Coordinates of C-alpha atoms in Angstrom, one line a residue:
Q535 CA 89.5 68.5 103.1
N536 CA 90.1 71.7 101.2
F537 CA 88.4 70.3 98.1
R538 CA 85.5 69.2 100.2
A539 CA 85.2 72.8 101.5
L540 CA 85.1 74.1 98.0
V541 CA 82.3 71.8 97.0
E542 CA 80.2 72.3 100.1
T543 CA 80.6 76.2 100.3
P544 CA 78.2 78.1 98.0
V545 CA 80.5 81.1 97.9
Y546 CA 83.3 79.2 96.4
L547 CA 81.0 77.5 93.8
K548 CA 79.6 80.9 92.9
A549 CA 83.1 82.3 92.3
L550 CA 84.0 79.3 90.1
W551 CA 80.8 79.8 88.1
N552 CA 81.5 83.6 87.9
T553 CA 84.9 82.9 86.5
I554 CA 83.7 80.7 83.7
V555 CA 80.7 83.0 82.8
I556 CA 82.7 86.2 82.9
S557 CA 85.6 84.7 80.9
G558 CA 83.2 83.3 78.3
S559 CA 81.3 86.5 78.0
V560 CA 84.5 88.5 77.5
T561 CA 85.5 86.0 74.8
V562 CA 82.2 86.5 72.9
V563 CA 82.5 90.3 73.2
C564 CA 86.1 90.3 72.0
A565 CA 85.1 88.1 69.1
V566 CA 82.2 90.3 68.0
L567 CA 84.3 93.5 68.3
G568 CA 87.6 92.0 67.1
Y569 CA 86.5 90.3 63.9
P570 CA 85.5 93.4 62.0
I571 CA 88.6 95.2 63.1
A572 CA 90.9 92.3 62.1
Y573 CA 89.0 92.1 58.7
T574 CA 89.5 95.8 58.1
M575 CA 93.2 95.5 59.0
A576 CA 93.6 92.6 56.6
H577 CA 91.9 94.2 53.6
A578 CA 92.6 97.9 54.1
G579 CA 95.4 99.9 52.4
E580 CA 98.8 100.2 53.9
R581 CA 98.2 103.5 55.5
V582 CA 95.0 102.5 57.2
K583 CA 96.5 99.1 58.2
R584 CA 99.5 100.7 59.9
L585 CA 97.1 103.1 61.8
L586 CA 94.9 100.3 63.0
I587 CA 97.9 98.2 64.1
F588 CA 99.2 101.2 66.0
V589 CA 95.8 101.7 67.7
V590 CA 95.5 98.0 68.6
L591 CA 99.0 98.0 70.1
I592 CA 98.5 101.1 72.2
P593 CA 97.0 99.2 75.2
F594 CA 100.2 97.2 75.5
W595 CA 102.2 100.3 76.4
S596 CA 100.3 101.0 79.6
S597 CA 99.8 98.8 82.7
I598 CA 96.5 97.0 83.4
L599 CA 96.2 98.9 86.6
V600 CA 96.3 102.3 84.9
R601 CA 93.8 101.2 82.3
T602 CA 91.4 99.9 84.9
F603 CA 91.6 103.1 86.9
A604 CA 90.9 105.0 83.7
W605 CA 87.7 103.0 83.2
M606 CA 86.7 103.7 86.8
V607 CA 86.9 107.4 86.0
I608 CA 85.1 107.1 82.7
L609 CA 82.3 104.8 83.9
Q610 CA 81.5 106.4 87.3
R611 CA 78.2 108.1 87.9
R612 CA 79.6 111.5 87.0
G613 CA 82.0 110.2 84.4
V614 CA 82.2 110.9 80.7
V615 CA 79.8 108.2 79.6
N616 CA 77.0 109.2 81.9
A617 CA 77.5 112.9 81.2
A618 CA 77.4 112.3 77.5
L619 CA 74.2 110.2 77.7
I620 CA 72.5 112.8 79.9
D621 CA 73.5 115.7 77.6
L622 CA 72.1 113.7 74.6
G623 CA 68.8 113.3 76.5
L624 CA 69.1 109.5 76.3
I625 CA 68.9 109.1 80.1
E626 CA 67.7 111.2 83.0
T627 CA 69.6 109.7 85.9
P628 CA 73.2 108.3 85.7
L629 CA 73.6 104.6 85.0
T630 CA 75.5 102.3 87.4
L631 CA 78.3 101.1 85.1
I632 CA 80.9 100.1 87.7
Y633 CA 81.0 97.8 90.7
N634 CA 78.9 95.4 88.8
R635 CA 79.2 92.8 85.9
V636 CA 78.9 95.6 83.2
G637 CA 82.1 97.3 84.5
V638 CA 84.0 94.0 84.6
L639 CA 83.0 93.1 81.1
I640 CA 83.9 96.5 79.7
G641 CA 87.3 96.6 81.4
M642 CA 88.3 93.1 80.6
S643 CA 87.1 93.3 77.0
H644 CA 89.2 96.4 76.5
I645 CA 92.3 94.9 77.9
L646 CA 92.0 91.5 76.2
L647 CA 90.7 92.7 72.8
P648 CA 94.2 92.9 71.2
F649 CA 94.7 89.2 72.0
M650 CA 91.7 88.4 69.8
I651 CA 92.5 90.9 67.0
L652 CA 96.2 89.9 66.4
P653 CA 95.7 86.1 65.9
L654 CA 92.7 86.9 63.7
Y655 CA 94.6 89.4 61.6
G656 CA 97.4 86.9 61.1
V657 CA 95.0 84.3 59.6
L658 CA 92.8 86.7 57.7
S659 CA 95.8 88.4 56.0
R660 CA 96.8 85.0 54.6
I661 CA 93.4 84.0 53.0
D662 CA 93.5 84.1 49.3
P663 CA 91.1 86.8 48.1
T664 CA 90.6 84.9 44.8
L665 CA 88.5 82.3 46.7
S666 CA 85.8 84.8 47.6
S667 CA 86.0 86.2 44.1
A668 CA 85.5 82.7 42.7
A669 CA 82.5 82.1 45.0
A670 CA 81.0 85.4 43.9
G671 CA 81.5 84.4 40.3
L672 CA 79.7 81.2 40.9
G673 CA 76.6 83.1 42.1
A674 CA 77.1 83.2 45.9
P675 CA 75.7 86.4 47.4
P676 CA 78.0 88.3 49.8
V677 CA 76.4 86.9 53.0
R678 CA 76.6 83.3 51.8
N679 CA 80.1 83.9 50.4
F680 CA 81.2 85.0 53.9
Y681 CA 79.6 82.1 55.8
R682 CA 80.5 79.4 53.4
V683 CA 84.0 80.5 52.3
Y684 CA 85.6 83.2 54.3
L685 CA 84.4 82.3 57.8
P686 CA 85.5 78.7 57.7
L687 CA 89.0 79.7 56.5
S688 CA 89.2 82.2 59.4
L689 CA 88.2 79.7 62.2
P690 CA 91.8 78.8 63.2
G691 CA 92.5 82.5 64.0
L692 CA 89.1 82.8 65.8
F693 CA 89.8 79.7 67.9
A694 CA 93.4 80.9 68.7
G695 CA 92.1 84.3 69.8
A696 CA 89.2 82.8 71.8
V697 CA 91.5 80.4 73.7
L698 CA 93.9 83.3 74.5
V699 CA 91.2 85.6 75.8
F700 CA 89.3 82.8 77.7
V701 CA 92.4 81.4 79.4
M702 CA 93.7 84.8 80.3
G703 CA 90.3 85.8 81.6
L704 CA 90.2 82.8 84.0
G705 CA 93.1 84.2 86.1
Y706 CA 92.2 87.9 86.0
Y707 CA 92.4 89.7 89.3
I708 CA 92.9 93.5 89.1
T709 CA 90.0 94.4 86.8
P710 CA 87.3 92.4 88.5
A711 CA 88.5 93.6 91.9
L712 CA 88.3 97.3 91.0
L713 CA 85.4 97.3 88.6
G714 CA 83.2 94.5 89.9
G715 CA 80.9 94.1 92.8
P716 CA 80.6 91.5 95.6
G717 CA 78.6 89.2 93.3
D718 CA 81.3 89.2 90.6
M719 CA 84.1 87.7 92.6
M720 CA 86.4 85.4 90.5
I721 CA 88.8 82.6 91.5
A722 CA 91.9 84.9 91.5
Q723 CA 90.3 87.2 94.0
L724 CA 89.4 84.3 96.2
I725 CA 93.0 83.0 96.1
E726 CA 94.3 86.4 97.1
M727 CA 91.8 86.7 99.9
Q728 CA 92.5 83.3 101.3
V729 CA 96.3 84.0 101.4
A730 CA 96.4 87.7 102.4
D731 CA 93.3 87.9 104.7
F732 CA 93.0 84.4 106.2
G733 CA 96.3 82.8 105.7
N734 CA 94.6 79.7 104.5
W735 CA 97.2 78.4 102.1
G736 CA 95.6 74.9 101.7
L737 CA 92.3 76.3 100.4
A738 CA 94.2 78.8 98.2
G739 CA 96.2 75.9 96.8
A740 CA 93.1 74.0 96.0
L741 CA 91.6 77.0 94.2
A742 CA 94.9 77.4 92.2
L743 CA 94.9 73.8 91.3
I744 CA 91.3 74.0 90.0
L745 CA 92.3 77.1 88.0
F746 CA 95.2 75.2 86.5
V747 CA 93.1 72.2 85.6
G748 CA 90.5 74.4 84.0
T749 CA 93.2 76.1 81.9
A750 CA 94.8 72.8 80.8
S751 CA 91.4 71.3 80.0
T752 CA 90.6 74.3 77.7
F753 CA 93.9 73.8 75.8
V754 CA 93.3 70.0 75.5
F755 CA 89.7 70.5 74.3
V756 CA 90.6 73.1 71.6
Q757 CA 93.6 71.0 70.5
R758 CA 91.3 68.0 69.9
I759 CA 88.8 70.1 68.0
L760 CA 91.6 71.5 65.8
G761 CA 93.0 68.0 65.3
Q762 CA 89.7 66.7 64.1
E763 CA 89.3 69.7 61.8
A764 CA 92.8 69.0 60.4
R765 CA 92.0 65.3 59.8

């Protein structure tokens, strides 16, 4: 009966879709931002490497709630971002950067970015630099060298980081609740609402089971891909 209600109610289906889309979008954003940082960490000197590792680890020293409230202050209509854009003459009226999908993506990407960078750095730091040198010696230009040699060798770290970010994003609650709008509700918010506001433990349990199945399916899917690559 609870699962039937999930299928027949558009609000629940929209929340399920939002959860997948937001988690996937955050994973892409973290991959685009995290790869250059991890690459720099792997190939920089010791001093720069220690500095970058320190910067990446800083978010772990403060709570998610504090960081989310900080983004609320930064992204509000009279916040630092809008004030800077207005002073530079890029916009005339403040942009709406919170209580919508933009705020959710910014907040979640900032919090989950280290979980993409660290696995990538672990793999990139172990890639033999002589392989790229050999490809360059055989006439491969830098772009082709990267796509044909370096990127395939870094895929295990990219997959590991993507799985961590995506799976953790599926169960996020605080950041979407504070930075998102009514149209950005995710599964974790629905579970909290069903328990705290309505006392509907059955429906909350059905949502939790769907979240668990989605997480387990992601792990199985990635494990099969990595197993095929290994074979």
